[in-house]
CSV table of C-alpha atoms in Angstrom, one decimal:
chain,number,residue,atom,x,y,z
A,1,MET,CA,0.0,-0.1,0.2
A,2,LYS,CA,3.0,2.4,0.8
A,3,LEU,CA,4.5,1.5,-2.8
A,4,VAL,CA,1.5,2.7,-4.3
A,5,PHE,CA,1.1,5.7,-2.3
A,6,LEU,CA,4.6,6.7,-3.5
A,7,LEU,CA,4.2,6.1,-6.9
A,8,CYS,CA,0.7,8.5,-6.9
A,9,MET,CA,2.8,10.7,-5.0
A,10,SER,CA,5.6,10.5,-7.5
A,11,PHE,CA,3.3,11.1,-10.4
A,12,VAL,CA,1.5,13.8,-8.9
A,13,LEU,CA,4.5,16.0,-8.5
A,14,ALA,CA,6.2,14.9,-12.2
A,15,SER,CA,3.6,16.2,-13.3
A,16,ALA,CA,2.9,19.8,-11.4
A,17,LYS,CA,3.3,22.9,-12.9
A,18,THR,CA,6.5,25.0,-13.0
A,19,LEU,CA,5.1,28.1,-13.6
A,20,PRO,CA,6.8,31.3,-12.4
A,21,GLU,CA,5.8,32.5,-8.9
A,22,ARG,CA,3.7,35.5,-10.1
A,23,CYS,CA,1.6,33.0,-11.7
A,24,TYR,CA,0.1,31.4,-8.6
A,25,ARG,CA,-0.6,34.7,-6.8
A,26,ILE,CA,-4.6,35.8,-7.0
A,27,ALA,CA,-4.9,38.6,-9.2
A,28,SER,CA,-5.0,42.1,-7.0
A,29,TYR,CA,-7.4,44.8,-8.1
A,30,GLY,CA,-5.1,47.7,-6.3
A,31,ASP,CA,-5.8,50.4,-4.3
A,32,CYS,CA,-6.3,53.4,-6.4
A,33,ASP,CA,-9.7,54.3,-8.1
A,34,GLU,CA,-8.5,54.3,-11.5
A,35,TYR,CA,-9.5,51.6,-13.8
A,36,HIS,CA,-7.0,49.8,-16.5
A,37,PRO,CA,-7.9,46.6,-18.4
A,38,MET,CA,-5.3,44.0,-17.7
A,39,TRP,CA,-5.1,40.3,-17.8
A,40,ALA,CA,-3.8,38.0,-14.7
A,41,TYR,CA,-3.7,33.7,-14.6
A,42,SER,CA,-6.0,31.8,-13.0
A,43,GLN,CA,-4.2,29.0,-11.3
A,44,PHE,CA,-7.5,27.4,-10.7
A,45,GLU,CA,-8.6,27.7,-14.0
A,46,MET,CA,-5.5,27.1,-15.4
A,47,LYS,CA,-6.3,29.9,-17.9
A,48,CYS,CA,-5.8,34.0,-18.3
A,49,PHE,CA,-8.8,36.4,-17.6
A,50,ARG,CA,-9.1,39.9,-17.9
A,51,PHE,CA,-9.9,42.2,-14.9
A,52,ASP,CA,-9.7,45.9,-14.1
A,53,TYR,CA,-6.6,46.9,-12.4
A,54,SER,CA,-6.9,50.2,-10.3
A,55,GLY,CA,-3.3,51.7,-11.2
A,56,CYS,CA,-1.7,51.0,-8.0
A,57,GLY,CA,-0.6,48.3,-5.4
A,58,GLY,CA,-2.0,45.0,-6.0
A,59,ASN,CA,0.9,42.3,-7.0
A,60,ASN,CA,2.5,41.1,-10.2
A,61,ASN,CA,0.3,39.0,-11.5
A,62,ARG,CA,-0.5,41.4,-13.9
A,63,PHE,CA,0.0,41.6,-18.0
A,64,ASN,CA,-0.7,44.2,-20.4
A,65,SER,CA,-2.3,41.3,-22.6
A,66,GLN,CA,-3.7,38.4,-22.9
A,67,SER,CA,-0.7,36.6,-25.1
A,68,GLU,CA,2.0,38.0,-22.5
A,69,CYS,CA,-0.2,36.4,-19.7
A,70,GLN,CA,-0.3,33.3,-21.7
A,71,ARG,CA,3.6,33.0,-22.7
A,72,SER,CA,4.3,34.0,-19.1
A,73,CYS,CA,2.1,31.4,-17.2
A,74,TYR,CA,1.2,28.6,-19.6
A,75,GLU,CA,2.7,25.2,-19.4
A,76,LYS,CA,4.9,24.2,-22.6
A,77,SER,CA,3.0,21.5,-23.2
A,78,GLU,CA,0.1,23.8,-23.8
A,79,THR,CA,2.0,26.3,-26.3
A,80,THR,CA,4.0,23.6,-28.1
A,81,THR,CA,2.9,21.1,-30.1
A,82,THR,CA,4.8,17.7,-30.3
A,83,THR,CA,5.4,15.6,-33.1
A,84,VAL,CA,4.7,11.5,-32.8
A,85,SER,CA,6.3,9.4,-35.1
A,86,THR,CA,4.6,5.9,-35.5
A,87,THR,CA,5.6,2.6,-37.0
A,88,THR,CA,3.4,-0.1,-38.6
A,89,GLU,CA,4.7,-3.6,-38.6
A,90,LYS,CA,3.3,-6.2,-40.8
A,91,THR,CA,2.0,-9.5,-39.3
A,92,THR,CA,2.2,-12.3,-41.5
A,93,PHE,CA,0.4,-15.7,-40.5
A,94,PRO,CA,1.2,-19.3,-42.5
A,95,SER,CA,-1.6,-20.0,-45.5
A,96,GLU,CA,-2.5,-22.8,-43.8
A,97,PHE,CA,-2.5,-24.3,-40.4
A,98,TYR,CA,-1.5,-28.2,-39.6
A,99,TRP,CA,-3.0,-30.0,-36.8
């Protein structure tokens, strides 16, 4: 049972995201009264979303565009394409079976 648990934990840790620290922060609207359209990353939804930034304060989970947010916070596996080559093996059977 312990072995199964260790294997499961190894899989979870190996597949964990390695995002920049700023991507793990909850978006903060700041302390001022202005409204600037910005983008932030949600680690719970695993996507970037638009929000209104107040102009001061907050944290660094704030991007000027959706593409900047995606480049910074999406996993490489989500943004790159991997080509997999496959091979086909031909299997031959004798035309007659002998008993």
